[in-house]
mmCIF file of C-alpha atoms and ligand atoms in Angstrom:
data_model
loop_
_atom_site.group_PDB
_atom_site.id
_atom_site.type_symbol
_atom_site.label_atom_id
_atom_site.label_comp_id
_atom_site.label_asym_id
_atom_site.label_seq_id
_atom_site.Cartn_x
_atom_site.Cartn_y
_atom_site.Cartn_z
ATOM 1 C CA MET A 9 4.610 -77.762 -23.648
ATOM 2 C CA LYS A 10 3.333 -79.660 -20.628
ATOM 3 C CA ALA A 11 -0.128 -78.549 -19.532
ATOM 4 C CA TYR A 12 -2.989 -79.502 -17.250
ATOM 5 C CA TYR A 13 -6.154 -79.131 -19.281
ATOM 6 C CA SER A 14 -9.796 -80.172 -19.471
ATOM 7 C CA LYS A 15 -11.327 -82.079 -22.386
ATOM 8 C CA ALA A 16 -14.892 -81.196 -21.369
ATOM 9 C CA TYR A 17 -16.710 -79.539 -18.473
ATOM 10 C CA GLY A 18 -16.470 -81.671 -15.331
ATOM 11 C CA ASN A 19 -14.295 -82.284 -12.289
ATOM 12 C CA SER A 20 -10.888 -83.989 -12.234
ATOM 13 C CA GLU A 21 -12.125 -86.948 -14.296
ATOM 14 C CA ALA A 22 -12.460 -84.555 -17.267
ATOM 15 C CA SER A 23 -8.932 -83.093 -16.898
ATOM 16 C CA VAL A 24 -5.524 -84.497 -17.895
ATOM 17 C CA PHE A 25 -1.820 -83.713 -17.639
ATOM 18 C CA GLY A 26 -0.260 -83.911 -21.106
ATOM 19 C CA GLU A 27 1.227 -82.126 -24.107
ATOM 20 C CA LEU A 28 -0.289 -79.164 -25.967
ATOM 21 C CA PRO A 29 1.326 -77.043 -28.721
ATOM 22 C CA ASP A 30 3.539 -74.140 -27.558
ATOM 23 C CA PRO A 31 1.760 -70.780 -27.850
ATOM 24 C CA VAL A 32 3.326 -67.863 -29.765
ATOM 25 C CA ALA A 33 3.160 -64.239 -28.610
ATOM 26 C CA GLY A 34 1.288 -62.007 -31.074
ATOM 27 C CA PRO A 35 1.277 -58.189 -31.227
ATOM 28 C CA GLY A 36 1.015 -56.646 -27.765
ATOM 29 C CA GLN A 37 1.459 -60.050 -26.117
ATOM 30 C CA VAL A 38 4.109 -61.576 -23.884
ATOM 31 C CA LEU A 39 5.114 -65.253 -23.742
ATOM 32 C CA VAL A 40 5.469 -66.164 -20.057
ATOM 33 C CA GLU A 41 7.246 -69.217 -18.644
ATOM 34 C CA ILE A 42 4.809 -70.020 -15.852
ATOM 35 C CA LYS A 43 6.308 -70.847 -12.437
ATOM 36 C CA ALA A 44 3.290 -70.864 -10.104
ATOM 37 C CA VAL A 45 -0.513 -70.804 -10.339
ATOM 38 C CA SER A 46 -2.984 -70.458 -7.462
ATOM 39 C CA ILE A 47 -6.421 -72.046 -7.341
ATOM 40 C CA ASN A 48 -9.498 -69.910 -6.687
ATOM 41 C CA PRO A 49 -13.091 -71.172 -6.404
ATOM 42 C CA VAL A 50 -13.781 -69.534 -9.793
ATOM 43 C CA ASP A 51 -11.369 -72.053 -11.394
ATOM 44 C CA TRP A 52 -13.130 -75.163 -10.153
ATOM 45 C CA LYS A 53 -16.601 -73.658 -10.585
ATOM 46 C CA ILE A 54 -15.939 -72.757 -14.245
ATOM 47 C CA ARG A 55 -14.094 -76.063 -14.857
ATOM 48 C CA ARG A 56 -17.203 -77.859 -13.559
ATOM 49 C CA GLY A 57 -19.350 -75.924 -16.065
ATOM 50 C CA ASP A 58 -21.249 -73.694 -13.626
ATOM 51 C CA ALA A 59 -21.187 -70.710 -16.003
ATOM 52 C CA ARG A 60 -20.934 -72.373 -19.401
ATOM 53 C CA VAL A 61 -23.133 -69.755 -21.097
ATOM 54 C CA VAL A 62 -20.409 -67.162 -20.549
ATOM 55 C CA THR A 63 -17.386 -69.463 -20.565
ATOM 56 C CA GLY A 64 -17.860 -70.992 -24.009
ATOM 57 C CA PHE A 65 -17.608 -74.522 -25.355
ATOM 58 C CA ARG A 66 -14.106 -74.682 -26.811
ATOM 59 C CA PHE A 67 -11.927 -77.580 -25.588
ATOM 60 C CA PRO A 68 -9.224 -78.571 -24.749
ATOM 61 C CA ARG A 69 -9.251 -75.820 -22.181
ATOM 62 C CA ILE A 70 -6.715 -74.674 -19.585
ATOM 63 C CA PHE A 71 -7.891 -73.272 -16.223
ATOM 64 C CA GLY A 72 -6.043 -71.517 -13.383
ATOM 65 C CA ALA A 73 -6.408 -67.733 -13.643
ATOM 66 C CA ASP A 74 -3.750 -66.366 -11.230
ATOM 67 C CA PHE A 75 -0.106 -66.916 -12.172
ATOM 68 C CA ALA A 76 3.497 -65.829 -11.768
ATOM 69 C CA GLY A 77 6.440 -66.494 -14.068
ATOM 70 C CA ILE A 78 9.293 -65.177 -16.207
ATOM 71 C CA VAL A 79 9.109 -63.337 -19.552
ATOM 72 C CA ARG A 80 10.381 -65.776 -22.210
ATOM 73 C CA GLU A 81 9.665 -63.621 -25.305
ATOM 74 C CA THR A 82 7.828 -60.443 -26.221
ATOM 75 C CA GLY A 83 5.548 -60.045 -29.250
ATOM 76 C CA PRO A 84 5.674 -57.149 -31.743
ATOM 77 C CA GLY A 85 4.979 -53.747 -30.200
ATOM 78 C CA VAL A 86 5.567 -54.770 -26.576
ATOM 79 C CA THR A 87 7.512 -52.032 -24.810
ATOM 80 C CA ALA A 88 6.810 -52.473 -21.087
ATOM 81 C CA PHE A 89 8.541 -55.849 -20.579
ATOM 82 C CA THR A 90 11.785 -57.540 -21.560
ATOM 83 C CA LYS A 91 12.996 -61.129 -21.561
ATOM 84 C CA GLY A 92 13.892 -62.509 -18.135
ATOM 85 C CA GLN A 93 11.708 -60.209 -16.017
ATOM 86 C CA ARG A 94 9.625 -61.730 -13.194
ATOM 87 C CA VAL A 95 5.938 -61.034 -13.793
ATOM 88 C CA TYR A 96 2.525 -61.909 -12.398
ATOM 89 C CA GLY A 97 -1.148 -61.347 -13.087
ATOM 90 C CA SER A 98 -4.571 -62.883 -13.605
ATOM 91 C CA LYS A 99 -5.788 -64.348 -16.903
ATOM 92 C CA SER A 100 -9.522 -64.115 -17.504
ATOM 93 C CA ILE A 101 -10.945 -67.608 -18.001
ATOM 94 C CA LEU A 102 -14.308 -66.346 -19.311
ATOM 95 C CA LEU A 103 -15.451 -66.436 -22.957
ATOM 96 C CA ASP A 104 -13.274 -69.319 -24.223
ATOM 97 C CA ARG A 105 -10.086 -67.734 -22.879
ATOM 98 C CA GLY A 106 -7.441 -70.025 -21.398
ATOM 99 C CA GLY A 107 -5.880 -69.940 -17.919
ATOM 100 C CA ALA A 108 -2.289 -70.458 -16.851
ATOM 101 C CA LEU A 109 -1.843 -74.138 -15.889
ATOM 102 C CA ALA A 110 0.903 -74.878 -18.435
ATOM 103 C CA GLU A 111 4.636 -74.359 -18.914
ATOM 104 C CA LEU A 112 4.102 -71.477 -21.366
ATOM 105 C CA ARG A 113 1.268 -68.976 -21.656
ATOM 106 C CA VAL A 114 0.667 -65.902 -23.756
ATOM 107 C CA VAL A 115 -0.571 -62.870 -21.787
ATOM 108 C CA GLU A 116 -1.633 -59.422 -22.987
ATOM 109 C CA GLU A 117 1.019 -56.864 -22.067
ATOM 110 C CA ASN A 118 -1.520 -54.755 -20.168
ATOM 111 C CA LYS A 119 -2.480 -57.718 -17.930
ATOM 112 C CA LEU A 120 1.041 -58.168 -16.544
ATOM 113 C CA ARG A 121 2.846 -56.596 -13.604
ATOM 114 C CA LEU A 122 6.437 -56.891 -12.424
ATOM 115 C CA ILE A 123 6.771 -58.985 -9.269
ATOM 116 C CA PRO A 124 7.955 -56.671 -6.485
ATOM 117 C CA GLU A 125 11.335 -57.173 -4.856
ATOM 118 C CA GLY A 126 11.244 -59.840 -2.136
ATOM 119 C CA MET A 127 8.042 -61.529 -3.351
ATOM 120 C CA SER A 128 8.358 -65.184 -4.419
ATOM 121 C CA PHE A 129 6.584 -66.712 -7.439
ATOM 122 C CA ASN A 130 4.261 -68.612 -5.088
ATOM 123 C CA GLU A 131 3.392 -65.459 -3.153
ATOM 124 C CA ALA A 132 2.793 -63.459 -6.342
ATOM 125 C CA ALA A 133 0.513 -66.151 -7.794
ATOM 126 C CA SER A 134 -1.489 -66.286 -4.563
ATOM 127 C CA LEU A 135 -2.490 -62.620 -4.619
ATOM 128 C CA PRO A 136 -4.552 -61.447 -7.608
ATOM 129 C CA ILE A 137 -8.168 -62.631 -7.318
ATOM 130 C CA ALA A 138 -8.251 -63.327 -3.578
ATOM 131 C CA ALA A 139 -6.377 -60.261 -2.310
ATOM 132 C CA LEU A 140 -8.016 -57.834 -4.777
ATOM 133 C CA THR A 141 -11.428 -59.151 -3.709
ATOM 134 C CA ALA A 142 -10.510 -58.696 -0.041
ATOM 135 C CA LEU A 143 -9.313 -55.143 -0.719
ATOM 136 C CA ASN A 144 -12.524 -54.202 -2.534
ATOM 137 C CA GLY A 145 -14.739 -55.868 0.077
ATOM 138 C CA LEU A 146 -13.080 -53.898 2.860
ATOM 139 C CA ARG A 147 -13.370 -50.662 0.874
ATOM 140 C CA LYS A 148 -17.106 -51.279 0.599
ATOM 141 C CA CYS A 149 -17.143 -51.878 4.346
ATOM 142 C CA GLY A 150 -15.707 -48.397 4.872
ATOM 143 C CA LEU A 151 -12.137 -49.616 5.386
ATOM 144 C CA GLY A 152 -10.513 -47.968 2.383
ATOM 145 C CA ARG A 153 -6.976 -46.684 2.445
ATOM 146 C CA ASP A 154 -8.058 -43.308 3.853
ATOM 147 C CA THR A 155 -9.190 -45.057 7.056
ATOM 148 C CA GLU A 156 -5.733 -46.464 7.745
ATOM 149 C CA VAL A 157 -4.183 -45.599 11.107
ATOM 150 C CA HIS A 158 -0.943 -43.627 10.712
ATOM 151 C CA ASP A 159 1.649 -42.815 13.325
ATOM 152 C CA SER A 160 2.724 -39.237 14.036
ATOM 153 C CA SER A 161 5.347 -39.352 11.255
ATOM 154 C CA GLY A 162 2.671 -40.280 8.733
ATOM 155 C CA ASN A 163 3.887 -43.873 8.330
ATOM 156 C CA PRO A 164 1.239 -46.585 8.170
ATOM 157 C CA GLY A 165 1.022 -48.072 11.589
ATOM 158 C CA PRO A 166 -0.625 -51.049 13.097
ATOM 159 C CA ALA A 167 0.264 -54.372 11.539
ATOM 160 C CA SER A 168 3.937 -53.632 11.229
ATOM 161 C CA SER A 169 4.372 -51.366 14.246
ATOM 162 C CA GLY A 170 1.726 -52.778 16.565
ATOM 163 C CA LYS A 171 0.137 -49.291 16.968
ATOM 164 C CA GLN A 172 -3.642 -49.042 17.146
ATOM 165 C CA GLY A 173 -6.114 -46.238 17.675
ATOM 166 C CA SER A 174 -7.988 -46.219 20.996
ATOM 167 C CA ASP A 175 -10.500 -49.090 21.220
ATOM 168 C CA SER A 176 -13.453 -46.695 21.048
ATOM 169 C CA SER A 177 -12.194 -45.111 17.805
ATOM 170 C CA ARG A 178 -11.554 -48.419 16.052
ATOM 171 C CA LYS A 179 -14.123 -49.640 13.578
ATOM 172 C CA GLU A 180 -15.477 -53.025 14.623
ATOM 173 C CA ILE A 181 -15.512 -55.429 11.698
ATOM 174 C CA LEU A 182 -16.577 -59.050 11.443
ATOM 175 C CA ILE A 183 -14.842 -61.150 8.795
ATOM 176 C CA ASN A 184 -16.853 -64.275 8.093
ATOM 177 C CA GLY A 185 -14.546 -67.095 6.936
ATOM 178 C CA GLY A 186 -11.262 -65.444 7.851
ATOM 179 C CA THR A 187 -8.685 -68.139 7.119
ATOM 180 C CA GLY A 188 -9.500 -69.089 3.499
ATOM 181 C CA GLY A 189 -8.104 -67.519 0.324
ATOM 182 C CA VAL A 190 -9.993 -64.206 0.452
ATOM 183 C CA GLY A 191 -10.537 -64.140 4.218
ATOM 184 C CA HIS A 192 -6.916 -64.476 5.339
ATOM 185 C CA PHE A 193 -5.968 -61.479 3.188
ATOM 186 C CA ALA A 194 -8.979 -59.517 4.484
ATOM 187 C CA VAL A 195 -7.979 -60.066 8.129
ATOM 188 C CA GLN A 196 -4.497 -58.699 7.478
ATOM 189 C CA ILE A 197 -5.714 -55.682 5.497
ATOM 190 C CA ALA A 198 -8.396 -54.845 8.095
ATOM 191 C CA ARG A 199 -5.734 -55.035 10.787
ATOM 192 C CA ALA A 200 -3.457 -52.743 8.763
ATOM 193 C CA ARG A 201 -6.388 -50.283 8.522
ATOM 194 C CA GLY A 202 -6.568 -50.198 12.318
ATOM 195 C CA ALA A 203 -9.908 -51.997 12.653
ATOM 196 C CA MET A 204 -10.960 -54.139 15.630
ATOM 197 C CA VAL A 205 -11.242 -57.494 13.851
ATOM 198 C CA THR A 206 -13.472 -60.418 14.823
ATOM 199 C CA VAL A 207 -13.096 -63.525 12.669
ATOM 200 C CA THR A 208 -15.279 -66.582 12.217
ATOM 201 C CA CYS A 209 -13.366 -69.750 11.321
ATOM 202 C CA SER A 210 -13.213 -73.385 12.370
ATOM 203 C CA ARG A 211 -11.832 -74.022 15.867
ATOM 204 C CA ALA A 212 -8.666 -75.569 14.389
ATOM 205 C CA ASN A 213 -7.846 -72.312 12.576
ATOM 206 C CA ALA A 214 -8.361 -69.901 15.487
ATOM 207 C CA ASN A 215 -4.642 -69.521 16.202
ATOM 208 C CA LEU A 216 -3.910 -68.746 12.582
ATOM 209 C CA ALA A 217 -6.597 -66.022 12.568
ATOM 210 C CA LEU A 218 -5.101 -64.472 15.727
ATOM 211 C CA ASN A 219 -1.612 -64.587 14.194
ATOM 212 C CA LEU A 220 -2.932 -62.828 11.083
ATOM 213 C CA GLY A 221 -4.179 -59.956 13.250
ATOM 214 C CA ALA A 222 -7.649 -60.888 14.522
ATOM 215 C CA ASP A 223 -8.558 -59.527 17.972
ATOM 216 C CA MET A 224 -11.051 -62.310 18.558
ATOM 217 C CA THR A 225 -12.258 -65.512 16.856
ATOM 218 C CA ILE A 226 -15.615 -67.289 16.861
ATOM 219 C CA ASP A 227 -16.083 -70.906 15.786
ATOM 220 C CA HIS A 228 -18.485 -70.834 12.808
ATOM 221 C CA SER A 229 -19.772 -74.328 13.563
ATOM 222 C CA THR A 230 -21.416 -73.121 16.806
ATOM 223 C CA GLY A 231 -24.288 -70.665 17.222
ATOM 224 C CA GLU A 232 -22.069 -68.395 19.338
ATOM 225 C CA LEU A 233 -22.020 -65.549 16.827
ATOM 226 C CA TRP A 234 -25.812 -65.314 16.704
ATOM 227 C CA SER A 235 -26.301 -65.626 20.472
ATOM 228 C CA SER A 236 -23.481 -63.252 21.484
ATOM 229 C CA GLY A 237 -25.563 -60.084 21.072
ATOM 230 C CA ARG A 238 -22.559 -58.412 19.455
ATOM 231 C CA LYS A 239 -22.997 -55.647 16.861
ATOM 232 C CA PHE A 240 -20.510 -54.589 14.210
ATOM 233 C CA ASP A 241 -19.878 -51.437 12.167
ATOM 234 C CA ALA A 242 -19.174 -53.622 9.159
ATOM 235 C CA ILE A 243 -19.255 -57.255 8.057
ATOM 236 C CA PHE A 244 -17.114 -58.647 5.249
ATOM 237 C CA ASP A 245 -18.569 -62.038 4.318
ATOM 238 C CA ALA A 246 -15.590 -63.771 2.675
ATOM 239 C CA HIS A 247 -17.398 -67.119 2.846
ATOM 240 C CA GLY A 248 -20.395 -65.421 1.280
ATOM 241 C CA HIS A 249 -23.443 -67.227 2.661
ATOM 242 C CA MET A 250 -24.814 -65.126 5.527
ATOM 243 C CA LYS A 251 -28.578 -64.637 5.556
ATOM 244 C CA ALA A 252 -29.915 -61.069 5.193
ATOM 245 C CA TRP A 253 -31.910 -61.211 8.449
ATOM 246 C CA ARG A 254 -28.874 -62.405 10.391
ATOM 247 C CA VAL A 255 -26.751 -59.651 8.881
ATOM 248 C CA HIS A 256 -29.380 -57.145 9.931
ATOM 249 C CA LYS A 257 -29.206 -58.387 13.542
ATOM 250 C CA LEU A 258 -25.405 -58.193 13.634
ATOM 251 C CA LEU A 259 -24.972 -54.729 12.078
ATOM 252 C CA LYS A 260 -25.086 -51.462 13.997
ATOM 253 C CA PRO A 261 -27.387 -48.787 12.525
ATOM 254 C CA GLY A 262 -25.710 -47.314 9.443
ATOM 255 C CA GLY A 263 -23.426 -50.375 9.164
ATOM 256 C CA ALA A 264 -22.251 -52.007 5.934
ATOM 257 C CA TYR A 265 -22.194 -55.645 4.776
ATOM 258 C CA ALA A 266 -20.221 -56.780 1.720
ATOM 259 C CA SER A 267 -20.331 -60.341 0.374
ATOM 260 C CA THR A 268 -17.973 -62.116 -2.043
ATOM 261 C CA LEU A 269 -21.039 -63.754 -3.559
ATOM 262 C CA PHE A 270 -23.822 -62.097 -5.506
ATOM 263 C CA ILE A 271 -26.414 -61.240 -2.849
ATOM 264 C CA PRO A 272 -29.397 -63.488 -3.528
ATOM 265 C CA PRO A 273 -33.059 -62.625 -2.943
ATOM 266 C CA PRO A 274 -34.934 -61.594 -0.862
ATOM 267 C CA TYR A 275 -34.133 -58.235 -2.437
ATOM 268 C CA LEU A 276 -37.080 -56.826 -0.512
ATOM 269 C CA ALA A 277 -35.340 -57.531 2.812
ATOM 270 C CA ILE A 278 -32.223 -55.780 1.525
ATOM 271 C CA ALA A 279 -34.182 -52.720 0.360
ATOM 272 C CA VAL A 280 -36.142 -52.492 3.637
ATOM 273 C CA THR A 281 -32.950 -52.864 5.678
ATOM 274 C CA ARG A 282 -31.403 -49.966 3.784
ATOM 275 C CA LEU A 283 -34.475 -47.742 3.933
ATOM 276 C CA LEU A 284 -35.450 -48.294 7.569
ATOM 277 C CA HIS A 285 -32.091 -48.724 9.228
ATOM 278 C CA GLY A 286 -29.575 -47.091 6.852
ATOM 279 C CA LYS A 287 -27.660 -50.379 6.620
ATOM 280 C CA LYS A 288 -26.035 -51.250 3.309
ATOM 281 C CA LEU A 289 -25.905 -54.817 1.963
ATOM 282 C CA MET A 290 -23.630 -55.162 -1.071
ATOM 283 C CA SER A 291 -21.780 -57.635 -3.254
ATOM 284 C CA ALA A 292 -18.037 -57.076 -3.484
ATOM 285 C CA ASN A 293 -16.378 -58.441 -6.585
ATOM 286 C CA MET A 294 -12.696 -58.348 -7.359
ATOM 287 C CA ARG A 295 -11.633 -54.879 -8.557
ATOM 288 C CA SER A 296 -8.450 -54.647 -10.587
ATOM 289 C CA LEU A 297 -7.416 -51.008 -11.027
ATOM 290 C CA ASP A 298 -3.763 -50.076 -11.118
ATOM 291 C CA GLU A 299 -4.183 -48.368 -7.724
ATOM 292 C CA ASP A 300 -5.491 -51.642 -6.236
ATOM 293 C CA TRP A 301 -2.431 -53.625 -7.341
ATOM 294 C CA GLN A 302 -0.157 -50.858 -6.073
ATOM 295 C CA GLU A 303 -1.941 -50.981 -2.738
ATOM 296 C CA LEU A 304 -1.408 -54.742 -2.382
ATOM 297 C CA GLU A 305 2.241 -54.363 -3.329
ATOM 298 C CA ARG A 306 2.662 -51.573 -0.782
ATOM 299 C CA LEU A 307 1.067 -53.657 1.991
ATOM 300 C CA PHE A 308 3.318 -56.587 1.061
ATOM 301 C CA SER A 309 6.475 -54.475 1.053
ATOM 302 C CA GLU A 310 5.571 -53.035 4.488
ATOM 303 C CA GLY A 311 5.163 -56.557 5.852
ATOM 304 C CA SER A 312 1.432 -56.046 6.496
ATOM 305 C CA LEU A 313 0.291 -58.675 3.972
ATOM 306 C CA ARG A 314 1.728 -62.184 3.912
ATOM 307 C CA PRO A 315 0.106 -64.986 1.895
ATOM 308 C CA VAL A 316 -0.423 -68.236 3.820
ATOM 309 C CA ILE A 317 0.596 -71.145 1.581
ATOM 310 C CA GLU A 318 0.483 -74.580 3.204
ATOM 311 C CA ASN A 319 -0.401 -76.756 0.200
ATOM 312 C CA THR A 320 1.665 -76.925 -2.987
ATOM 313 C CA PHE A 321 1.423 -79.462 -5.821
ATOM 314 C CA PRO A 322 3.486 -80.050 -8.986
ATOM 315 C CA LEU A 323 1.624 -79.546 -12.305
ATOM 316 C CA GLU A 324 1.239 -83.308 -12.886
ATOM 317 C CA ARG A 325 -0.721 -83.501 -9.605
ATOM 318 C CA ALA A 326 -2.980 -80.515 -10.351
ATOM 319 C CA SER A 327 -6.077 -82.723 -9.976
ATOM 320 C CA GLU A 328 -5.222 -83.168 -6.291
ATOM 321 C CA ALA A 329 -5.009 -79.387 -5.892
ATOM 322 C CA PHE A 330 -8.442 -78.940 -7.467
ATOM 323 C CA ASP A 331 -9.930 -81.756 -5.363
ATOM 324 C CA LEU A 332 -8.599 -80.158 -2.156
ATOM 325 C CA ALA A 333 -9.856 -76.698 -3.200
ATOM 326 C CA MET A 334 -13.349 -78.124 -3.780
ATOM 327 C CA ARG A 335 -13.352 -80.203 -0.575
ATOM 328 C CA GLY A 336 -12.205 -77.315 1.681
ATOM 329 C CA GLY A 337 -10.485 -77.709 5.040
ATOM 330 C CA PHE A 338 -7.256 -75.996 3.914
ATOM 331 C CA ARG A 339 -5.932 -72.581 4.981
ATOM 332 C CA GLY A 340 -4.854 -69.638 2.837
ATOM 333 C CA LYS A 341 -3.974 -70.410 -0.770
ATOM 334 C CA ILE A 342 -3.294 -73.622 -2.716
ATOM 335 C CA ILE A 343 -0.436 -73.321 -5.225
ATOM 336 C CA ILE A 344 0.504 -75.428 -8.245
ATOM 337 C CA ILE A 345 4.228 -75.192 -9.003
ATOM 338 C CA ILE A 346 5.426 -75.554 -12.603
HETATM 339 N N1 NAP B 23 -16.943 -62.092 -6.474
HETATM 340 C C1 NAP B 23 -15.631 -62.232 -6.631
HETATM 341 O O1 NAP B 23 -14.967 -61.444 -7.359
HETATM 342 C C2 NAP B 23 -14.954 -63.326 -5.860
HETATM 343 C C3 NAP B 23 -13.570 -63.408 -5.857
HETATM 344 C C4 NAP B 23 -12.985 -64.381 -5.069
HETATM 345 C C5 NAP B 23 -13.788 -65.275 -4.361
HETATM 346 N N2 NAP B 23 -15.142 -65.200 -4.443
HETATM 347 C C6 NAP B 23 -16.004 -66.147 -3.701
HETATM 348 O O2 NAP B 23 -15.709 -66.016 -2.328
HETATM 349 C C7 NAP B 23 -15.869 -67.257 -1.656
HETATM 350 C C8 NAP B 23 -14.608 -67.546 -0.844
HETATM 351 O O3 NAP B 23 -13.486 -67.641 -1.702
HETATM 352 P P1 NAP B 23 -12.106 -68.165 -1.115
HETATM 353 O O4 NAP B 23 -11.114 -68.136 -2.213
HETATM 354 O O5 NAP B 23 -11.781 -67.461 0.161
HETATM 355 O O6 NAP B 23 -12.505 -69.668 -0.757
HETATM 356 P P2 NAP B 23 -11.751 -70.706 0.187
HETATM 357 O O7 NAP B 23 -10.286 -70.443 0.129
HETATM 358 O O8 NAP B 23 -12.289 -72.031 -0.179
HETATM 359 O O9 NAP B 23 -12.213 -70.309 1.684
HETATM 360 C C9 NAP B 23 -13.515 -70.521 2.147
HETATM 361 C C10 NAP B 23 -13.550 -70.188 3.640
HETATM 362 O O10 NAP B 23 -14.885 -70.332 4.122
HETATM 363 C C11 NAP B 23 -14.806 -70.802 5.457
HETATM 364 N N3 NAP B 23 -16.078 -71.426 5.840
HETATM 365 C C12 NAP B 23 -16.523 -72.673 5.546
HETATM 366 N N4 NAP B 23 -17.761 -72.859 6.089
HETATM 367 C C13 NAP B 23 -18.081 -71.693 6.735
HETATM 368 C C14 NAP B 23 -19.204 -71.252 7.467
HETATM 369 N N5 NAP B 23 -20.268 -72.022 7.651
HETATM 370 N N6 NAP B 23 -19.187 -70.000 7.988
HETATM 371 C C15 NAP B 23 -18.129 -69.187 7.808
HETATM 372 N N7 NAP B 23 -17.017 -69.544 7.109
HETATM 373 C C16 NAP B 23 -16.996 -70.787 6.564
HETATM 374 C C17 NAP B 23 -13.639 -71.749 5.489
HETATM 375 O O11 NAP B 23 -13.107 -71.765 6.809
HETATM 376 P P3 NAP B 23 -12.763 -73.093 7.633
HETATM 377 O O12 NAP B 23 -11.801 -73.901 6.778
HETATM 378 O O13 NAP B 23 -12.141 -72.587 8.878
HETATM 379 O O14 NAP B 23 -14.068 -73.826 7.845
HETATM 380 C C18 NAP B 23 -12.683 -71.051 4.513
HETATM 381 O O15 NAP B 23 -11.830 -70.189 5.236
HETATM 382 C C19 NAP B 23 -16.128 -68.303 -2.765
HETATM 383 O O16 NAP B 23 -17.505 -68.564 -2.819
HETATM 384 C C20 NAP B 23 -15.699 -67.604 -4.029
HETATM 385 O O17 NAP B 23 -16.384 -68.063 -5.177
HETATM 386 C C21 NAP B 23 -15.739 -64.237 -5.144
#
C-alpha cells in the first residue's frame, strides 16, 4: 500500500511517501480503505517527538489520527460492520500505535462509527479530535446540551432557525482562537446552545467568525480585548495560551475558563482565583463517549455544525499539509485526500 510515514522523530525531512506492506485485519478488527485524514496539532507535535516517552520508538511510523473511509474487509468476530460501509473515527497515535495516513489501515471495531447520511469523507475526517474537544470545552464552560435554546415545539433553535433567547438571558462566552480547527467548531456549537459569542481571531478571519455564528469579533493581535473592560460568563481558550491573571480579569464572578492545553503553573493563582472569586480554571481535553459522537452527528444533521475545509492535499503531498499545519495562518481543518 501507499503510505506517508516517518523514519524517525522529526519534521517533514524525516517523513516519506512510499510503499509499506498491506495490513491484515485480526480478530475484532476492520480493514479500512482510507479516503481522508485530517491534521491536528497532536499529529505534528508527536511526529516531531514532543512526547516520545509515551509515543514509543518504533519506526517506520504512520501519523494522522482522524480518518474516514470504506470497510474493505472485516476480521474474525466483527459483527457491527460489513464490507462497503462508510466509516470514520480517530486512531490513537500514542504508545507505538499507527495513524491513518495510508491507503489501508486496520482499526478496532469499537473505534469505528458509520458516517451519517449527507456527510462527506472530508467532513467526517475533520470532526473527531477537534469537534469532540470543542464539545467538551463548552460543556466545562457550562454550555452543555441542557443549556441549548429550544423553540416552543421543543426543536433545537438558534443556529438553524435564527432564534435566540433575550440578550440578558444569553450566556456571554469568549472563544479565544475561533477560526482554527477546534475554535471554528466551538463557535458553531456555542451559537447552537444560544450563547452570546465573542471570538478572537486575526482581522482577516473576522468575516468567517461572524458567518460561523459569532456576535462580535476582536483582533487577537491588538490589545483591544484586555482594554475593553468586558467580562464574560465563560471563556473557551481554543488557542490555549491565555495567562491566568488575564483570565481572572475577563471572567465574571463564578465564571468558568476551559483551555485546550494543560493549564500550566502558577497553580497557586488558579487555586486563589477559585477560592476567592468562585471562578473555575480548567483544562478541557477531547472526550470521546458515544453520547459525544451522537451529539456531533445530531448538530451536523440539523445544519448547526459545518466543517470549514479550505486546504486539501493528496497523500503524496502530505508534507505540505504538515508544514502548513505547523506554520498556521489557515482556517478550519486541513485534509489529506487518499
Ligand atoms: N487537549 C486536547 O484534547 C486537544 C485537542 C485538540 C487540540 N488541542 C490543542 O488546542 C490547540 C488548538 O488546536 P487547533 O486544532 O484548533 O489548532 P489550529 O487549527 O492550528 O488553530 C489555532 C488557532 O489559534 C489562533 N491563534 C493564533 N495566535 C493566537 C493568539 N495570539 N490569540 C488567540 N488565537 C490565536 C489561530 O487564529 P488566526 O489564524 O486567526 O491567527 C487559529 O485559529 C493546540 O494547541 C492543540 O494542541 C488540544
